[in-house]
PDB file of C-alpha atoms in Angstrom:
ATOM      1  CA  MET A   1       1.087  -1.815  17.657  1.00 61.00           C
ATOM      2  CA  ALA A   2      -2.686  -0.841  17.682  1.00 61.00           C
ATOM      3  CA  GLU A   3      -5.404  -3.379  18.161  1.00 64.00           C
ATOM      4  CA  GLY A   4      -9.177  -3.266  17.926  1.00 68.00           C
ATOM      5  CA  ILE A   5      -9.312  -0.361  15.381  1.00 82.00           C
ATOM      6  CA  GLN A   6     -12.885   0.176  14.100  1.00 84.00           C
ATOM      7  CA  TRP A   7     -14.688   2.851  12.039  1.00 87.00           C
ATOM      8  CA  PRO A   8     -16.718   5.324  14.147  1.00 82.00           C
ATOM      9  CA  ARG A   9     -20.326   4.678  13.994  1.00 75.00           C
ATOM     10  CA  ASN A  10     -21.691   8.263  13.725  1.00 67.00           C
ATOM     11  CA  ALA A  11     -18.592  10.225  12.402  1.00 57.00           C
ATOM     12  CA  PRO A  12     -16.703  10.248   9.129  1.00 56.00           C
ATOM     13  CA  GLY A  13     -13.254   8.672   9.275  1.00 55.00           C
ATOM     14  CA  ILE A  14     -11.413  12.081   8.783  1.00 63.00           C
ATOM     15  CA  LEU A  15      -8.184  12.400  10.502  1.00 60.00           C
ATOM     16  CA  GLU A  16      -9.126  15.023  12.855  1.00 65.00           C
ATOM     17  CA  ALA A  17     -12.105  12.739  14.074  1.00 69.00           C
ATOM     18  CA  LEU A  18     -10.163   9.936  15.161  1.00 77.00           C
ATOM     19  CA  PRO A  19      -7.358   9.575  17.718  1.00 83.00           C
ATOM     20  CA  GLN A  20      -3.777   9.500  16.267  1.00 90.00           C
ATOM     21  CA  SER A  21      -0.962   7.115  17.200  1.00 94.00           C
ATOM     22  CA  PRO A  22       2.674   8.314  17.303  1.00 95.00           C
ATOM     23  CA  PHE A  23       3.160   6.975  13.751  1.00 96.00           C
ATOM     24  CA  ASP A  24      -0.022   8.879  12.502  1.00 96.00           C
ATOM     25  CA  ALA A  25       1.025  12.090  14.273  1.00 96.00           C
ATOM     26  CA  ALA A  26       4.678  11.905  12.784  1.00 97.00           C
ATOM     27  CA  LEU A  27       3.357  11.181   9.179  1.00 97.00           C
ATOM     28  CA  CYS A  28       0.613  13.833   9.119  1.00 96.00           C
ATOM     29  CA  CYS A  29       2.863  16.450  10.762  1.00 96.00           C
ATOM     30  CA  ALA A  30       5.880  15.927   8.461  1.00 98.00           C
ATOM     31  CA  TRP A  31       3.520  15.482   5.472  1.00 97.00           C
ATOM     32  CA  LYS A  32       1.732  18.894   6.254  1.00 97.00           C
ATOM     33  CA  GLN A  33       5.176  20.469   6.627  1.00 98.00           C
ATOM     34  CA  ARG A  34       6.225  19.357   3.045  1.00 98.00           C
ATOM     35  CA  VAL A  35       3.033  20.780   1.828  1.00 97.00           C
ATOM     36  CA  GLU A  36       4.078  24.081   3.161  1.00 96.00           C
ATOM     37  CA  LEU A  37       7.379  23.766   1.609  1.00 97.00           C
ATOM     38  CA  GLY A  38       5.954  23.401  -1.709  1.00 96.00           C
ATOM     39  CA  LEU A  39       7.540  20.106  -2.453  1.00 97.00           C
ATOM     40  CA  PHE A  40       4.548  18.590  -4.158  1.00 96.00           C
ATOM     41  CA  ARG A  41       3.651  18.816  -7.773  1.00 94.00           C
ATOM     42  CA  TYR A  42       0.259  20.303  -6.783  1.00 93.00           C
ATOM     43  CA  ARG A  43      -1.574  21.310  -3.610  1.00 92.00           C
ATOM     44  CA  LEU A  44      -4.039  18.503  -2.764  1.00 91.00           C
ATOM     45  CA  ARG A  45      -7.461  19.831  -1.942  1.00 87.00           C
ATOM     46  CA  GLU A  46     -10.623  18.060  -0.892  1.00 88.00           C
ATOM     47  CA  LEU A  47     -11.245  15.683  -3.718  1.00 90.00           C
ATOM     48  CA  GLN A  48     -14.807  15.061  -5.193  1.00 91.00           C
ATOM     49  CA  THR A  49     -15.886  11.568  -3.684  1.00 93.00           C
ATOM     50  CA  GLN A  50     -18.828   9.423  -4.299  1.00 92.00           C
ATOM     51  CA  ILE A  51     -19.990   6.094  -3.295  1.00 91.00           C
ATOM     52  CA  LEU A  52     -20.969   4.495  -6.625  1.00 92.00           C
ATOM     53  CA  PRO A  53     -24.679   2.829  -6.734  1.00 92.00           C
ATOM     54  CA  GLY A  54     -24.782  -0.877  -6.611  1.00 89.00           C
ATOM     55  CA  ALA A  55     -24.218  -3.817  -4.399  1.00 85.00           C
ATOM     56  CA  VAL A  56     -20.362  -3.264  -3.957  1.00 87.00           C
ATOM     57  CA  GLY A  57     -20.235   0.195  -3.180  1.00 87.00           C
ATOM     58  CA  PHE A  58     -17.110   1.391  -4.879  1.00 89.00           C
ATOM     59  CA  VAL A  59     -15.537   4.540  -3.688  1.00 92.00           C
ATOM     60  CA  ALA A  60     -14.669   6.976  -6.685  1.00 93.00           C
ATOM     61  CA  GLN A  61     -12.637  10.047  -6.565  1.00 93.00           C
ATOM     62  CA  LEU A  62     -11.631  12.719  -8.945  1.00 93.00           C
ATOM     63  CA  ASN A  63      -8.169  13.974  -8.847  1.00 92.00           C
ATOM     64  CA  VAL A  64      -7.605  15.951 -11.950  1.00 91.00           C
ATOM     65  CA  GLU A  65      -4.147  17.488 -10.974  1.00 88.00           C
ATOM     66  CA  ARG A  66      -2.686  14.113 -10.518  1.00 88.00           C
ATOM     67  CA  GLY A  67      -3.460  12.812 -13.910  1.00 82.00           C
ATOM     68  CA  VAL A  68      -2.048  16.142 -15.488  1.00 87.00           C
ATOM     69  CA  GLN A  69       1.051  16.587 -13.363  1.00 85.00           C
ATOM     70  CA  ARG A  70       2.329  13.410 -12.252  1.00 83.00           C
ATOM     71  CA  ARG A  71       5.805  12.094 -13.502  1.00 81.00           C
ATOM     72  CA  ARG A  72       5.760  10.376 -16.792  1.00 82.00           C
ATOM     73  CA  PRO A  73       5.826   6.629 -15.869  1.00 83.00           C
ATOM     74  CA  GLN A  74       8.631   4.526 -17.159  1.00 85.00           C
ATOM     75  CA  THR A  75       8.518   2.038 -19.964  1.00 89.00           C
ATOM     76  CA  ILE A  76       8.012  -1.372 -18.455  1.00 92.00           C
ATOM     77  CA  LYS A  77       8.697  -4.551 -20.569  1.00 94.00           C
ATOM     78  CA  SER A  78       8.681  -7.351 -18.006  1.00 96.00           C
ATOM     79  CA  VAL A  79       7.625  -8.362 -14.703  1.00 97.00           C
ATOM     80  CA  ARG A  80      11.164  -9.300 -14.017  1.00 97.00           C
ATOM     81  CA  GLN A  81      12.869  -6.080 -15.470  1.00 97.00           C
ATOM     82  CA  ALA A  82      16.123  -5.287 -13.926  1.00 97.00           C
ATOM     83  CA  PHE A  83      16.691  -2.114 -12.058  1.00 97.00           C
ATOM     84  CA  ASP A  84      18.141   0.625 -14.083  1.00 96.00           C
ATOM     85  CA  PRO A  85      20.041   3.312 -12.259  1.00 96.00           C
ATOM     86  CA  GLU A  86      19.892   5.703 -15.245  1.00 96.00           C
ATOM     87  CA  GLN A  87      15.936   5.803 -14.799  1.00 96.00           C
ATOM     88  CA  PHE A  88      14.287   7.761 -12.090  1.00 96.00           C
ATOM     89  CA  ASN A  89      14.645   6.122  -8.789  1.00 97.00           C
ATOM     90  CA  PHE A  90      14.355   7.001  -5.184  1.00 97.00           C
ATOM     91  CA  ASN A  91      18.134   7.787  -4.873  1.00 97.00           C
ATOM     92  CA  LYS A  92      17.354  10.766  -7.019  1.00 96.00           C
ATOM     93  CA  ILE A  93      14.739  12.392  -4.850  1.00 97.00           C
ATOM     94  CA  GLN A  94      15.262  15.605  -2.770  1.00 96.00           C
ATOM     95  CA  PRO A  95      16.344  15.176   0.752  1.00 96.00           C
ATOM     96  CA  GLY A  96      13.342  17.035   2.007  1.00 97.00           C
ATOM     97  CA  GLU A  97      10.990  14.366   0.455  1.00 98.00           C
ATOM     98  CA  VAL A  98      12.125  11.840   3.166  1.00 98.00           C
ATOM     99  CA  LEU A  99       9.761  12.216   6.174  1.00 98.00           C
ATOM    100  CA  PHE A 100      11.344   9.810   8.440  1.00 96.00           C
ATOM    101  CA  ARG A 101      12.714   6.251   8.792  1.00 95.00           C
ATOM    102  CA  LEU A 102      11.101   3.022  10.112  1.00 92.00           C
ATOM    103  CA  HIS A 103      13.581   0.977  11.975  1.00 85.00           C
ATOM    104  CA  ARG A 104      12.950  -2.467  13.621  1.00 77.00           C
ATOM    105  CA  GLU A 105      14.359  -3.119  17.098  1.00 72.00           C
ATOM    106  CA  PRO A 106      17.042  -5.619  16.820  1.00 67.00           C
ATOM    107  CA  ASP A 107      15.677  -8.008  19.243  1.00 60.00           C
ATOM    108  CA  LEU A 108      12.118  -8.165  17.658  1.00 56.00           C
ATOM    109  CA  PRO A 109      11.143 -11.542  16.172  1.00 54.00           C
ATOM    110  CA  GLY A 110      11.696 -11.672  12.447  1.00 50.00           C
ATOM    111  CA  THR A 111      14.158  -9.052  12.277  1.00 47.00           C
ATOM    112  CA  LEU A 112      16.281  -9.469   9.226  1.00 45.00           C
ATOM    113  CA  LEU A 113      19.566  -7.920   8.111  1.00 44.00           C
ATOM    114  CA  GLN A 114      17.773  -4.913   6.688  1.00 54.00           C
ATOM    115  CA  GLU A 115      18.391  -1.173   7.018  1.00 60.00           C
ATOM    116  CA  ASP A 116      15.902   1.523   7.589  1.00 82.00           C
ATOM    117  CA  ILE A 117      12.678   1.864   5.633  1.00 94.00           C
ATOM    118  CA  LEU A 118      12.460   5.392   4.102  1.00 96.00           C
ATOM    119  CA  VAL A 119       9.046   6.948   4.424  1.00 98.00           C
ATOM    120  CA  VAL A 120       8.937   9.551   1.565  1.00 98.00           C
ATOM    121  CA  ILE A 121       6.082  11.643   0.126  1.00 98.00           C
ATOM    122  CA  ASN A 122       4.603  10.823  -3.091  1.00 97.00           C
ATOM    123  CA  VAL A 123       4.890  14.182  -4.950  1.00 96.00           C
ATOM    124  CA  SER A 124       1.678  13.317  -6.924  1.00 95.00           C
ATOM    125  CA  PRO A 125      -0.417  12.501  -4.144  1.00 95.00           C
ATOM    126  CA  LEU A 126      -3.540  10.197  -4.583  1.00 93.00           C
ATOM    127  CA  GLU A 127      -4.855  11.170  -1.136  1.00 92.00           C
ATOM    128  CA  TRP A 128      -3.857  12.938   2.018  1.00 92.00           C
ATOM    129  CA  GLY A 129      -0.882  11.470   3.536  1.00 95.00           C
ATOM    130  CA  HIS A 130       0.189   9.600   0.483  1.00 97.00           C
ATOM    131  CA  VAL A 131       3.541   8.287   1.197  1.00 98.00           C
ATOM    132  CA  LEU A 132       6.068   5.645  -0.233  1.00 98.00           C
ATOM    133  CA  LEU A 133       7.783   2.948   1.768  1.00 98.00           C
ATOM    134  CA  VAL A 134      11.157   2.459   0.214  1.00 98.00           C
ATOM    135  CA  PRO A 135      13.436  -0.269   1.643  1.00 95.00           C
ATOM    136  CA  GLU A 136      17.201   0.275   1.345  1.00 93.00           C
ATOM    137  CA  PRO A 137      17.139   2.394  -1.777  1.00 95.00           C
ATOM    138  CA  ALA A 138      20.955   2.493  -2.077  1.00 95.00           C
ATOM    139  CA  ARG A 139      20.653  -1.351  -3.117  1.00 95.00           C
ATOM    140  CA  GLY A 140      18.901  -0.558  -6.217  1.00 96.00           C
ATOM    141  CA  LEU A 141      16.260  -3.308  -5.807  1.00 97.00           C
ATOM    142  CA  PRO A 142      13.822  -3.795  -8.600  1.00 98.00           C
ATOM    143  CA  GLN A 143      10.133  -3.726  -8.026  1.00 98.00           C
ATOM    144  CA  ARG A 144       9.709  -7.190  -6.742  1.00 98.00           C
ATOM    145  CA  LEU A 145       8.147  -7.759  -3.327  1.00 98.00           C
ATOM    146  CA  LEU A 146      10.549  -8.925  -0.715  1.00 97.00           C
ATOM    147  CA  PRO A 147       9.655 -10.084   2.777  1.00 96.00           C
ATOM    148  CA  GLY A 148      11.134  -7.201   4.546  1.00 94.00           C
ATOM    149  CA  ALA A 149       9.152  -4.692   2.300  1.00 96.00           C
ATOM    150  CA  LEU A 150       5.979  -6.663   3.074  1.00 97.00           C
ATOM    151  CA  ARG A 151       6.579  -6.756   6.711  1.00 95.00           C
ATOM    152  CA  ALA A 152       7.156  -3.032   6.837  1.00 95.00           C
ATOM    153  CA  GLY A 153       3.973  -2.365   5.091  1.00 97.00           C
ATOM    154  CA  ILE A 154       1.830  -4.540   7.271  1.00 97.00           C
ATOM    155  CA  GLU A 155       3.478  -3.119  10.433  1.00 95.00           C
ATOM    156  CA  ALA A 156       2.707   0.534   9.140  1.00 96.00           C
ATOM    157  CA  VAL A 157      -0.856  -0.516   8.951  1.00 96.00           C
ATOM    158  CA  LEU A 158      -0.765  -1.874  12.484  1.00 95.00           C
ATOM    159  CA  LEU A 159       0.954   1.238  13.843  1.00 95.00           C
ATOM    160  CA  SER A 160      -1.820   3.275  12.554  1.00 95.00           C
ATOM    161  CA  LEU A 161      -4.927   4.107  14.616  1.00 93.00           C
ATOM    162  CA  HIS A 162      -7.018   5.043  11.515  1.00 93.00           C
ATOM    163  CA  PRO A 163      -8.829   2.171   9.998  1.00 93.00           C
ATOM    164  CA  GLY A 164      -8.484   3.857   6.610  1.00 94.00           C
ATOM    165  CA  PHE A 165      -4.661   3.840   6.456  1.00 96.00           C
ATOM    166  CA  ARG A 166      -3.859   1.330   3.639  1.00 97.00           C
ATOM    167  CA  VAL A 167      -0.813  -0.049   1.963  1.00 98.00           C
ATOM    168  CA  GLY A 168      -0.449  -1.341  -1.515  1.00 98.00           C
ATOM    169  CA  PHE A 169       2.196  -2.816  -3.847  1.00 98.00           C
ATOM    170  CA  ASN A 170       1.922  -2.753  -7.660  1.00 98.00           C
ATOM    171  CA  SER A 171       4.183  -5.211  -9.713  1.00 98.00           C
ATOM    172  CA  LEU A 172       5.883  -4.195 -12.958  1.00 97.00           C
ATOM    173  CA  GLY A 173       3.215  -4.899 -15.674  1.00 96.00           C
ATOM    174  CA  GLY A 174       0.779  -4.396 -12.756  1.00 96.00           C
ATOM    175  CA  LEU A 175       0.748  -0.568 -13.303  1.00 91.00           C
ATOM    176  CA  ALA A 176       3.843   0.237 -11.280  1.00 95.00           C
ATOM    177  CA  SER A 177       5.300   3.572 -12.573  1.00 92.00           C
ATOM    178  CA  VAL A 178       9.055   3.203 -11.086  1.00 96.00           C
ATOM    179  CA  ASN A 179      11.081   0.012 -11.188  1.00 97.00           C
ATOM    180  CA  HIS A 180      12.430   0.607  -7.723  1.00 98.00           C
ATOM    181  CA  LEU A 181      11.131  -1.381  -4.764  1.00 98.00           C
ATOM    182  CA  HIS A 182       8.510   0.559  -2.915  1.00 98.00           C
ATOM    183  CA  LEU A 183       5.050   0.289  -1.347  1.00 98.00           C
ATOM    184  CA  HIS A 184       2.252   2.977  -1.288  1.00 98.00           C
ATOM    185  CA  GLY A 185       0.518   4.045   1.991  1.00 98.00           C
ATOM    186  CA  TYR A 186      -2.196   6.589   2.253  1.00 96.00           C
ATOM    187  CA  TYR A 187      -5.283   7.578   4.292  1.00 95.00           C
ATOM    188  CA  LEU A 188      -8.733   6.846   2.692  1.00 93.00           C
ATOM    189  CA  ALA A 189     -11.532   8.034   4.986  1.00 90.00           C
ATOM    190  CA  HIS A 190     -14.002   5.607   3.662  1.00 91.00           C
ATOM    191  CA  ARG A 191     -14.784   2.003   4.256  1.00 90.00           C
ATOM    192  CA  LEU A 192     -14.036  -0.438   1.502  1.00 93.00           C
ATOM    193  CA  PRO A 193     -15.799  -3.639   0.270  1.00 92.00           C
ATOM    194  CA  VAL A 194     -12.563  -5.606   0.717  1.00 95.00           C
ATOM    195  CA  GLU A 195     -12.411  -5.103   4.484  1.00 94.00           C
ATOM    196  CA  GLN A 196     -15.374  -7.346   5.016  1.00 92.00           C
ATOM    197  CA  ALA A 197     -16.026  -9.245   1.948  1.00 93.00           C
ATOM    198  CA  PRO A 198     -16.709 -12.983   2.487  1.00 94.00           C
ATOM    199  CA  SER A 199     -14.433 -15.605   1.448  1.00 96.00           C
ATOM    200  CA  LYS A 200     -14.069 -19.414   1.104  1.00 96.00           C
ATOM    201  CA  PRO A 201     -10.824 -21.516   2.212  1.00 96.00           C
ATOM    202  CA  LEU A 202      -8.588 -22.822  -0.507  1.00 96.00           C
ATOM    203  CA  ASP A 203      -6.432 -25.152   1.662  1.00 93.00           C
ATOM    204  CA  PRO A 204      -7.054 -27.421   4.621  1.00 90.00           C
ATOM    205  CA  GLY A 205      -5.113 -25.344   7.066  1.00 88.00           C
ATOM    206  CA  GLY A 206      -7.319 -22.206   6.346  1.00 87.00           C
ATOM    207  CA  HIS A 207      -4.359 -20.116   5.587  1.00 93.00           C
ATOM    208  CA  LEU A 208      -5.476 -19.132   2.101  1.00 96.00           C
ATOM    209  CA  HIS A 209      -8.800 -18.002   1.094  1.00 97.00           C
ATOM    210  CA  LEU A 210     -10.625 -16.795  -2.206  1.00 97.00           C
ATOM    211  CA  LEU A 211     -12.161 -13.360  -1.743  1.00 96.00           C
ATOM    212  CA  GLN A 212     -15.863 -13.286  -2.935  1.00 93.00           C
ATOM    213  CA  GLY A 213     -18.517 -10.955  -3.592  1.00 89.00           C
ATOM    214  CA  LEU A 214     -16.454  -8.600  -5.607  1.00 91.00           C
ATOM    215  CA  PRO A 215     -16.072  -8.164  -9.354  1.00 91.00           C
ATOM    216  CA  ALA A 216     -12.319  -9.139  -9.079  1.00 91.00           C
ATOM    217  CA  PRO A 217     -11.997 -12.147  -6.851  1.00 91.00           C
ATOM    218  CA  GLY A 218      -8.554 -12.358  -5.192  1.00 96.00           C
ATOM    219  CA  PHE A 219      -6.356 -14.396  -2.809  1.00 98.00           C
ATOM    220  CA  LEU A 220      -7.022 -13.329   0.730  1.00 98.00           C
ATOM    221  CA  PHE A 221      -4.425 -13.821   3.632  1.00 98.00           C
ATOM    222  CA  TYR A 222      -5.044 -12.700   7.174  1.00 97.00           C
ATOM    223  CA  THR A 223      -3.260 -12.031  10.371  1.00 95.00           C
ATOM    224  CA  ARG A 224      -4.281 -10.943  13.880  1.00 91.00           C
ATOM    225  CA  GLY A 225      -1.179  -9.118  14.246  1.00 87.00           C
ATOM    226  CA  PRO A 226       2.693  -9.575  15.211  1.00 88.00           C
ATOM    227  CA  GLY A 227       4.242 -12.617  16.053  1.00 87.00           C
ATOM    228  CA  LEU A 228       4.543 -16.076  14.408  1.00 88.00           C
ATOM    229  CA  ASP A 229       1.258 -15.784  12.520  1.00 92.00           C
ATOM    230  CA  LEU A 230       2.439 -12.617  10.910  1.00 95.00           C
ATOM    231  CA  GLU A 231       5.838 -14.308   9.870  1.00 94.00           C
ATOM    232  CA  SER A 232       4.032 -17.273   8.579  1.00 96.00           C
ATOM    233  CA  LEU A 233       1.819 -14.959   6.409  1.00 97.00           C
ATOM    234  CA  ILE A 234       4.582 -12.939   5.030  1.00 97.00           C
ATOM    235  CA  CYS A 235       6.257 -16.225   3.952  1.00 97.00           C
ATOM    236  CA  ARG A 236       3.188 -17.411   2.293  1.00 97.00           C
ATOM    237  CA  VAL A 237       2.415 -14.021   0.608  1.00 98.00           C
ATOM    238  CA  CYS A 238       6.054 -13.579  -0.883  1.00 98.00           C
ATOM    239  CA  ARG A 239       5.885 -17.316  -2.010  1.00 98.00           C
ATOM    240  CA  ALA A 240       3.039 -16.587  -4.022  1.00 98.00           C
ATOM    241  CA  THR A 241       4.272 -13.172  -5.474  1.00 98.00           C
ATOM    242  CA  ASP A 242       7.540 -14.968  -6.418  1.00 98.00           C
ATOM    243  CA  TYR A 243       5.640 -17.659  -8.109  1.00 98.00           C
ATOM    244  CA  LEU A 244       3.737 -14.942 -10.246  1.00 98.00           C
ATOM    245  CA  THR A 245       6.862 -12.782 -10.867  1.00 98.00           C
ATOM    246  CA  ASP A 246       8.902 -15.951 -12.145  1.00 97.00           C
ATOM    247  CA  HIS A 247       5.913 -16.711 -14.370  1.00 97.00           C
ATOM    248  CA  GLU A 248       5.688 -13.157 -15.725  1.00 97.00           C
ATOM    249  CA  ILE A 249       2.211 -12.759 -14.185  1.00 97.00           C
ATOM    250  CA  ALA A 250       1.545  -9.176 -13.052  1.00 98.00           C
ATOM    251  CA  HIS A 251      -0.201  -8.529  -9.677  1.00 98.00           C
ATOM    252  CA  ASN A 252      -1.473  -6.077  -7.290  1.00 98.00           C
ATOM    253  CA  LEU A 253      -1.424  -6.506  -3.380  1.00 98.00           C
ATOM    254  CA  PHE A 254      -3.646  -4.379  -0.773  1.00 98.00           C
ATOM    255  CA  VAL A 255      -2.990  -4.356   2.910  1.00 98.00           C
ATOM    256  CA  THR A 256      -6.020  -3.076   5.115  1.00 97.00           C
ATOM    257  CA  ARG A 257      -7.521  -3.443   8.411  1.00 96.00           C
ATOM    258  CA  GLY A 258     -10.208  -6.180   7.982  1.00 95.00           C
ATOM    259  CA  ALA A 259     -12.550  -8.859   9.373  1.00 93.00           C
ATOM    260  CA  PRO A 260     -11.337 -12.536   9.736  1.00 94.00           C
ATOM    261  CA  PRO A 261     -11.998 -14.813   6.658  1.00 95.00           C
ATOM    262  CA  GLY A 262     -15.311 -16.700   5.949  1.00 93.00           C
ATOM    263  CA  LYS A 263     -18.885 -15.595   6.337  1.00 88.00           C
ATOM    264  CA  THR A 264     -19.036 -11.765   7.087  1.00 84.00           C
ATOM    265  CA  SER A 265     -21.491  -9.135   7.555  1.00 78.00           C
ATOM    266  CA  PRO A 266     -21.304  -5.319   7.320  1.00 73.00           C
ATOM    267  CA  SER A 267     -21.023  -5.332  11.054  1.00 74.00           C
ATOM    268  CA  SER A 268     -17.948  -7.771  11.234  1.00 78.00           C
ATOM    269  CA  ALA A 269     -15.346  -6.438  13.499  1.00 84.00           C
ATOM    270  CA  LEU A 270     -11.922  -5.386  11.997  1.00 90.00           C
ATOM    271  CA  THR A 271      -9.883  -7.599  14.141  1.00 90.00           C
ATOM    272  CA  GLY A 272      -6.802  -7.998  12.189  1.00 94.00           C
ATOM    273  CA  VAL A 273      -5.194  -7.161   8.874  1.00 96.00           C
ATOM    274  CA  ARG A 274      -6.194  -8.442   5.481  1.00 97.00           C
ATOM    275  CA  VAL A 275      -3.516  -8.895   2.770  1.00 98.00           C
ATOM    276  CA  ILE A 276      -5.314  -9.247  -0.682  1.00 98.00           C
ATOM    277  CA  LEU A 277      -3.366 -10.346  -3.831  1.00 98.00           C
ATOM    278  CA  TRP A 278      -4.898 -10.187  -7.269  1.00 98.00           C
ATOM    279  CA  ALA A 279      -3.029 -11.884 -10.367  1.00 97.00           C
ATOM    280  CA  ARG A 280      -3.935  -9.606 -13.455  1.00 96.00           C
ATOM    281  CA  LYS A 281      -3.347  -9.182 -17.017  1.00 92.00           C
ATOM    282  CA  SER A 282      -0.073  -7.506 -17.484  1.00 89.00           C
ATOM    283  CA  CYS A 283       0.032  -4.008 -19.000  1.00 87.00           C
ATOM    284  CA  PHE A 284       3.468  -3.189 -20.628  1.00 84.00           C
ATOM    285  CA  GLY A 285       4.817  -0.182 -22.276  1.00 74.00           C
ATOM    286  CA  ILE A 286       4.028   3.310 -20.601  1.00 63.00           C
ATOM    287  CA  LYS A 287       0.980   3.129 -18.282  1.00 54.00           C
ATOM    288  CA  ASP A 288      -1.874   5.600 -18.563  1.00 56.00           C
ATOM    289  CA  ASP A 289      -4.099   4.780 -15.464  1.00 49.00           C
ATOM    290  CA  PRO A 290      -5.391   6.379 -12.421  1.00 47.00           C
ATOM    291  CA  TRP A 291      -3.995   3.607 -10.042  1.00 45.00           C
ATOM    292  CA  PRO A 292      -1.494   4.717  -7.493  1.00 49.00           C
ATOM    293  CA  SER A 293       1.805   5.973  -9.110  1.00 48.00           C
ATOM    294  CA  THR A 294       4.883   7.666  -8.009  1.00 48.00           C
TER     295      THR A 294
END
């Protein structure tokens, strides 16, 4: 897995300007093939992008076609809503929408009795390379974060050589559009404030931090990479999301290359992976929001 990934100093983070890992090459090549096959709802072109003025430096993008042509989101009534096979789910997609499968070697630490993770296109892409990570779709798992799914998301970020490849998870009531377990992955060629935002510890062991300096403080977890540290992080994060789900508290999760917790600066190195968890006000019914959807 790739280590020491950094943004280039004098070049944009576009895919063509950075080296590719085998994961990046496979994803981008297969994604481009699906574009040529016409499997997307629209042809994604260069998006209008601006860095908003202010201390935070939010990245804003305009994607009109996504707002108009995406699949109608499902009606969500509970964070713990059961899977409904009659609704749209990832067992109903076209075979060509599957790019490839992620499969863990059986002798790797932390391996669970888990089938392959399907990597499929998001037919209404938010950005270039927008994919969905779908674990064991035939099981009909509801949109509730599980350790194997989180592990796949973090390892996908670690497999990429692009610092802008991120993974996200939306709970039910947290603007998830489909009640079938999945995570989002996509390339965004811009630095984000969450990569280096400062934080303060919330526990004596320094395993849980509060992200600061942003309009929406979140819980920050950090790992330098594979091994026992990663497995411990997965356990802690899923314990937190289980609590939120069991108490009907919607949430969003974001995985990105980032600096270690604590005091940081704009030049802090992205030495590991940050997992940020936000508890949020639930939004039930049919969503109408520009956050990533299927």
